[in-house]
mmCIF file of C-alpha atoms in Angstrom:
data_model
loop_
_atom_site.group_PDB
_atom_site.id
_atom_site.type_symbol
_atom_site.label_atom_id
_atom_site.label_comp_id
_atom_site.label_asym_id
_atom_site.label_seq_id
_atom_site.Cartn_x
_atom_site.Cartn_y
_atom_site.Cartn_z
ATOM 1 C CA UNK A 261 175.090 -15.751 47.483
ATOM 2 C CA UNK A 262 178.975 -15.902 47.942
ATOM 3 C CA UNK A 263 179.804 -17.908 44.711
ATOM 4 C CA UNK A 264 177.371 -14.908 42.933
ATOM 5 C CA UNK A 265 179.452 -11.633 44.499
ATOM 6 C CA UNK A 266 182.767 -13.545 43.749
ATOM 7 C CA UNK A 267 181.267 -13.955 39.756
ATOM 8 C CA UNK A 268 179.858 -10.236 40.250
ATOM 9 C CA UNK A 269 183.760 -9.283 41.164
ATOM 10 C CA UNK A 270 185.547 -11.150 38.540
ATOM 11 C CA UNK A 271 182.816 -9.962 36.084
ATOM 12 C CA UNK A 272 183.724 -6.235 37.186
ATOM 13 C CA UNK A 273 187.624 -6.908 37.383
ATOM 14 C CA UNK A 274 187.773 -8.299 33.928
ATOM 15 C CA UNK A 275 185.684 -5.281 32.056
ATOM 16 C CA UNK A 276 187.996 -2.836 34.369
ATOM 17 C CA UNK A 277 191.314 -4.387 32.836
ATOM 18 C CA UNK A 278 189.135 -4.254 29.341
ATOM 19 C CA UNK A 279 188.821 -0.542 29.566
ATOM 20 C CA UNK A 280 192.751 -0.035 30.897
ATOM 21 C CA UNK A 281 194.168 -1.804 28.035
ATOM 22 C CA UNK A 282 191.498 -0.197 25.203
ATOM 23 C CA UNK A 283 192.898 2.953 26.983
ATOM 24 C CA UNK A 284 196.441 2.099 26.297
ATOM 25 C CA UNK A 285 196.039 1.429 23.003
ATOM 26 C CA UNK A 286 193.389 4.150 21.838
ATOM 27 C CA UNK A 287 194.474 6.833 24.591
ATOM 28 C CA UNK A 288 190.965 6.815 25.103
ATOM 29 C CA UNK A 289 190.725 9.324 28.103
ATOM 30 C CA UNK A 290 193.195 11.798 26.234
ATOM 31 C CA UNK A 291 191.260 11.859 22.911
ATOM 32 C CA UNK A 292 187.797 11.886 24.756
ATOM 33 C CA UNK A 293 189.784 15.567 26.756
ATOM 34 C CA UNK A 294 191.049 17.044 23.204
ATOM 35 C CA UNK A 295 187.314 16.291 21.858
ATOM 36 C CA UNK A 296 185.737 18.011 24.771
ATOM 37 C CA UNK A 297 188.841 21.073 24.717
ATOM 38 C CA UNK A 298 187.993 21.321 20.478
ATOM 39 C CA UNK A 299 184.321 21.492 21.028
ATOM 40 C CA UNK A 300 184.716 24.022 24.056
ATOM 41 C CA UNK A 301 186.743 26.480 21.468
ATOM 42 C CA UNK A 302 184.125 26.094 19.076
ATOM 43 C CA UNK A 303 181.167 26.627 21.547
ATOM 44 C CA UNK A 304 183.438 29.945 22.592
ATOM 45 C CA UNK A 305 184.140 31.490 18.824
ATOM 46 C CA UNK A 306 180.364 30.562 17.951
ATOM 47 C CA UNK A 307 179.171 32.774 21.121
ATOM 48 C CA UNK A 308 181.723 35.601 20.066
ATOM 49 C CA UNK A 309 180.247 35.540 16.212
ATOM 50 C CA UNK A 310 176.678 35.716 17.531
ATOM 51 C CA UNK A 311 177.239 38.212 19.553
ATOM 52 C CA UNK A 312 179.614 40.374 16.594
ATOM 53 C CA UNK A 313 177.092 39.709 14.385
ATOM 54 C CA UNK A 314 174.329 41.079 16.664
ATOM 55 C CA UNK A 315 175.717 44.017 16.831
ATOM 56 C CA UNK A 316 176.769 44.540 13.135
ATOM 57 C CA UNK A 317 172.486 43.735 12.126
ATOM 58 C CA UNK A 318 171.123 44.052 15.246
ATOM 59 C CA UNK A 319 169.454 40.544 15.117
ATOM 60 C CA UNK A 320 168.215 40.863 18.576
ATOM 61 C CA UNK A 321 166.807 44.231 18.339
ATOM 62 C CA UNK A 322 165.007 43.107 15.089
ATOM 63 C CA UNK A 323 163.356 39.327 17.076
ATOM 64 C CA UNK A 324 162.043 42.134 19.906
ATOM 65 C CA UNK A 325 160.390 44.477 17.390
ATOM 66 C CA UNK A 326 158.773 40.941 15.411
ATOM 67 C CA UNK A 327 157.738 39.861 19.088
ATOM 68 C CA UNK A 328 156.507 42.600 19.734
ATOM 69 C CA UNK A 329 154.187 43.560 16.725
ATOM 70 C CA UNK A 330 153.116 39.871 16.800
ATOM 71 C CA UNK A 331 152.083 40.246 20.464
ATOM 72 C CA UNK A 332 150.242 43.327 19.656
ATOM 73 C CA UNK A 333 148.177 42.033 16.623
ATOM 74 C CA UNK A 334 146.743 39.098 19.180
ATOM 75 C CA UNK A 335 146.209 41.741 22.321
ATOM 76 C CA UNK A 336 143.923 44.239 19.327
ATOM 77 C CA UNK A 337 142.651 40.985 17.992
ATOM 78 C CA UNK A 338 141.713 39.260 21.729
ATOM 79 C CA UNK A 339 140.331 42.991 23.098
ATOM 80 C CA UNK A 340 138.270 43.216 19.132
ATOM 81 C CA UNK A 341 136.921 39.851 20.201
ATOM 82 C CA UNK A 342 135.977 41.193 23.796
ATOM 83 C CA UNK A 343 133.961 44.319 22.090
ATOM 84 C CA UNK A 344 132.337 42.126 19.374
ATOM 85 C CA UNK A 345 130.427 39.895 22.300
#
């Protein structure tokens, strides 16, 4: 049992050392941080653009009207079916 624990510790040590070397060679942590910052910026720009377009074209209002109309048709259809029985 002690040998198994020792082997696991050796493997984990090797993995940690390899990960550290890769990070040193390729700056993985810094690169990931840069990518995440870029994604955050893109999300912020996208949200701002959606809000701008919604204000300009009243998209959410139009979608709401379409949904209300569709629900109205469904409700009338169901009401009509109930009166036929």
